[in-house]
């Protein structure tokens, strides 16, 4: 089983998968290796990449949602409504924008710096004749919430919110600077990987993961072989068995070729 984080890992700076990498993934898939995309993104912004590499599974929203390539939901974990009210109340108090995700939609409380990712995904999805993502206006807080994202303007605000949130039964992580990502208690990429591997009958030694950010730490702790990108967070690199080139280089393809040839 091979798992790929998306942003900063499998995707280059233009949010595309390199051609050589696609080729290697497809060859490994043909050999029966289970391919999994594991991201903080909500499912609607992963479907293009699932299609491009014919992945078997997606782990979306930092482990809150596991779905097969034929859209069968294996597991989902929602944030408790009382916790949601607490988090959004704090954001409103400090006038901080937030983004709500579930398996169907993504909601923005106001315009913020994260909207560029959706715009870029839609450009690529339209070219591939796939459904694009629509940002839903947040008129009413949805009852089903899998993940909350909070973009902040500076480290001081981010650290303040982190200190507040960590006192409550939730999981708080980050995939980029000045961004907090919240899921239900004990829900992360690692917990989802553990669940999926058990269902698929895959042992720890048979799992290889690629990642770059702090939200990949939990799956690095469970995998038999961990590969960090050259652009990865320093803490993640210390957990890795190997550090390769950046996400704009063909370094993932080179590693996959070695796996295919039995050199790893």
XYZ file of C-alpha atoms in Angstrom:
264
model
C 0.000 0.000 0.000
C 1.357 3.421 -0.986
C -0.121 6.669 0.358
C 0.469 10.094 -1.112
C -0.240 13.427 0.481
C -1.366 15.896 -2.198
C -0.356 19.542 -1.698
C 3.389 19.941 -1.448
C 3.936 16.248 -2.152
C 2.256 14.551 -5.100
C 1.176 17.886 -6.600
C 3.715 20.327 -7.983
C 3.549 24.100 -7.528
C 0.906 24.297 -10.254
C -1.261 21.713 -8.458
C -0.585 19.052 -11.095
C 0.832 15.516 -10.928
C 3.991 15.148 -12.981
C 3.582 12.880 -16.038
C 6.424 10.573 -15.027
C 4.886 10.147 -11.581
C 1.479 9.286 -13.036
C 3.095 6.617 -15.216
C 4.912 4.988 -12.310
C 1.809 4.984 -10.087
C -0.265 3.326 -12.793
C 2.380 0.647 -13.292
C 2.450 -0.123 -9.573
C -1.332 -0.211 -9.466
C -1.307 -2.738 -12.318
C 0.936 -4.921 -10.133
C -1.769 -4.966 -7.455
C -0.365 -2.355 -5.083
C -3.099 -0.370 -3.330
C -2.859 3.356 -4.112
C -4.269 5.855 -1.617
C -4.532 9.639 -1.744
C -4.406 11.121 1.741
C -5.122 14.833 2.057
C -6.575 17.624 4.114
C -8.764 18.489 1.132
C -12.462 17.734 1.059
C -13.489 14.889 -1.342
C -14.702 17.160 -4.140
C -11.184 18.552 -4.563
C -9.567 15.116 -4.768
C -11.653 13.466 -7.483
C -9.579 14.836 -10.363
C -6.397 13.295 -8.959
C -8.136 10.029 -8.069
C -9.175 9.770 -11.701
C -5.763 10.675 -13.113
C -3.854 7.932 -11.303
C -6.709 5.440 -10.842
C -6.257 5.449 -7.058
C -8.088 2.811 -5.023
C -8.951 4.933 -1.989
C -9.060 8.475 -0.719
C -8.534 9.594 2.852
C -9.976 13.107 2.882
C -10.168 15.958 5.372
C -7.179 14.756 7.425
C -8.675 11.343 8.089
C -12.287 12.334 8.732
C -13.546 10.580 5.593
C -12.486 7.365 3.829
C -13.972 6.522 0.430
C -13.232 3.997 -2.312
C -12.719 4.816 -5.975
C -16.283 3.629 -6.655
C -17.632 6.107 -4.059
C -18.282 3.613 -1.273
C -17.862 5.322 2.103
C -15.799 3.172 4.451
C -15.782 5.496 7.464
C -16.543 9.081 8.428
C -16.021 11.102 11.594
C -17.893 14.318 12.306
C -17.128 17.123 14.744
C -19.591 17.326 17.646
C -22.076 20.185 17.303
C -21.224 21.679 20.699
C -17.535 21.720 19.796
C -18.374 23.318 16.448
C -20.349 26.070 18.178
C -17.414 26.699 20.530
C -14.843 26.920 17.719
C -16.930 29.171 15.490
C -17.874 31.337 18.453
C -14.191 31.980 19.179
C -13.524 32.763 15.502
C -16.416 35.211 15.402
C -15.238 36.813 18.646
C -11.811 37.531 17.148
C -13.229 38.254 13.662
C -11.227 35.425 12.120
C -12.533 33.798 8.910
C -13.055 30.045 8.757
C -13.849 27.304 6.287
C -16.205 24.404 6.957
C -15.914 21.098 5.107
C -18.049 18.007 4.852
C -18.095 15.201 2.315
C -20.285 17.167 -0.099
C -19.552 20.860 0.232
C -17.104 23.521 1.340
C -18.291 26.720 3.028
C -16.427 30.004 3.490
C -17.423 32.440 6.232
C -15.927 35.248 4.130
C -13.367 35.802 1.407
C -9.941 34.632 2.482
C -6.602 33.595 1.103
C -7.533 29.921 0.708
C -9.976 30.496 -2.170
C -7.146 30.450 -4.733
C -6.786 26.670 -4.319
C -10.403 26.125 -5.305
C -10.067 28.409 -8.297
C -7.010 26.480 -9.508
C -8.669 23.100 -8.926
C -11.700 24.206 -10.923
C -9.513 25.259 -13.830
C -7.985 21.774 -13.935
C -11.291 19.963 -13.366
C -13.005 21.810 -16.209
C -10.157 20.896 -18.567
C -10.638 17.248 -17.576
C -14.427 17.528 -18.030
C -15.019 16.786 -14.341
C -17.348 18.431 -11.861
C -15.913 21.607 -10.361
C -16.172 22.818 -6.782
C -18.683 25.475 -5.775
C -18.013 27.569 -2.684
C -21.229 27.559 -0.683
C -22.338 30.750 1.097
C -22.406 30.247 4.839
C -25.925 31.388 5.654
C -26.658 28.566 8.092
C -24.081 26.372 9.828
C -24.453 22.858 8.339
C -25.265 20.042 10.748
C -22.730 17.670 9.219
C -19.177 18.975 9.687
C -16.073 16.852 9.212
C -13.378 19.515 9.311
C -12.892 23.205 10.101
C -10.016 25.255 8.677
C -8.927 28.543 10.199
C -6.512 30.702 8.187
C -4.745 33.274 10.350
C -2.735 36.378 9.498
C 0.231 35.680 11.748
C 1.878 33.144 14.042
C 0.735 34.974 17.157
C -2.933 34.484 16.303
C -2.323 30.912 15.196
C -0.544 30.035 18.449
C -3.210 31.757 20.539
C -5.989 29.753 18.897
C -3.993 26.537 19.111
C -3.529 26.997 22.865
C -7.281 27.559 23.276
C -8.391 24.651 21.105
C -5.987 22.063 22.508
C -7.884 22.209 25.818
C -10.895 20.608 24.133
C -11.585 17.087 22.773
C -10.590 17.771 19.165
C -7.593 17.182 16.899
C -5.701 20.291 15.793
C -2.989 20.164 13.140
C -1.635 22.197 10.231
C -0.576 21.639 6.627
C 0.854 25.109 5.993
C 1.941 28.241 7.803
C -0.789 30.347 9.424
C -3.420 27.633 9.040
C -5.151 25.515 11.685
C -7.098 22.393 10.731
C -9.568 20.838 13.139
C -11.169 17.396 13.103
C -12.957 15.287 15.715
C -11.049 13.864 18.670
C -8.423 11.246 17.693
C -9.156 11.721 13.989
C -6.103 12.217 11.815
C -4.376 10.731 8.791
C -2.746 8.077 10.940
C -5.986 6.842 12.482
C -7.554 6.628 9.027
C -4.521 4.791 7.648
C -4.674 2.296 10.522
C -8.369 1.627 9.864
C -7.971 1.288 6.091
C -4.917 -0.953 6.341
C -6.792 -3.294 8.690
C -9.731 -3.493 6.282
C -7.384 -4.202 3.363
C -5.326 -6.704 5.326
C -2.106 -4.732 4.914
C 0.602 -4.868 7.584
C 2.722 -1.942 8.747
C 5.817 -3.197 6.931
C 3.854 -3.149 3.663
C 2.947 0.557 3.913
C 4.910 3.348 2.221
C 3.944 7.003 2.686
C 5.003 10.281 1.072
C 4.403 13.604 2.822
C 5.582 17.141 3.542
C 3.628 18.728 6.398
C 2.795 18.449 10.085
C -0.560 16.844 9.308
C 1.396 13.917 7.813
C 3.177 13.111 11.096
C 0.472 10.716 12.328
C 0.668 8.557 9.193
C 4.486 8.624 9.264
C 4.298 7.137 12.761
C 2.367 4.130 11.432
C 4.058 3.381 8.112
C 6.819 0.889 7.467
C 8.651 3.219 5.098
C 8.358 7.018 5.312
C 9.516 9.419 2.618
C 9.631 13.187 3.171
C 9.863 15.700 0.381
C 12.812 18.076 0.148
C 10.372 20.919 0.845
C 8.951 19.136 3.908
C 8.561 20.429 7.440
C 11.734 19.893 9.493
C 9.913 17.793 12.113
C 8.586 15.446 9.421
C 12.059 15.019 7.947
C 13.347 13.766 11.296
C 10.760 10.952 11.187
C 11.498 9.971 7.596
C 13.486 6.992 6.376
C 14.457 9.041 3.336
C 14.314 12.663 2.218
C 14.030 13.159 -1.538
C 13.732 16.124 -3.923
C 10.999 18.744 -3.883
C 7.477 18.360 -5.233
C 8.531 20.156 -8.434
C 11.068 17.460 -9.229
C 10.554 13.893 -10.479
C 11.843 12.482 -7.197
C 8.649 10.577 -6.325
C 8.712 8.878 -9.719
C 12.313 7.820 -9.124
C 11.422 6.217 -5.784
C 8.398 4.463 -7.297
C 10.550 3.067 -10.085
C 12.867 1.566 -7.459
C 9.880 0.027 -5.661
C 8.599 -1.421 -8.938
C 12.008 -2.967 -9.640
C 12.238 -4.402 -6.142
C 15.103 -2.157 -5.058
C 13.338 -0.889 -1.906
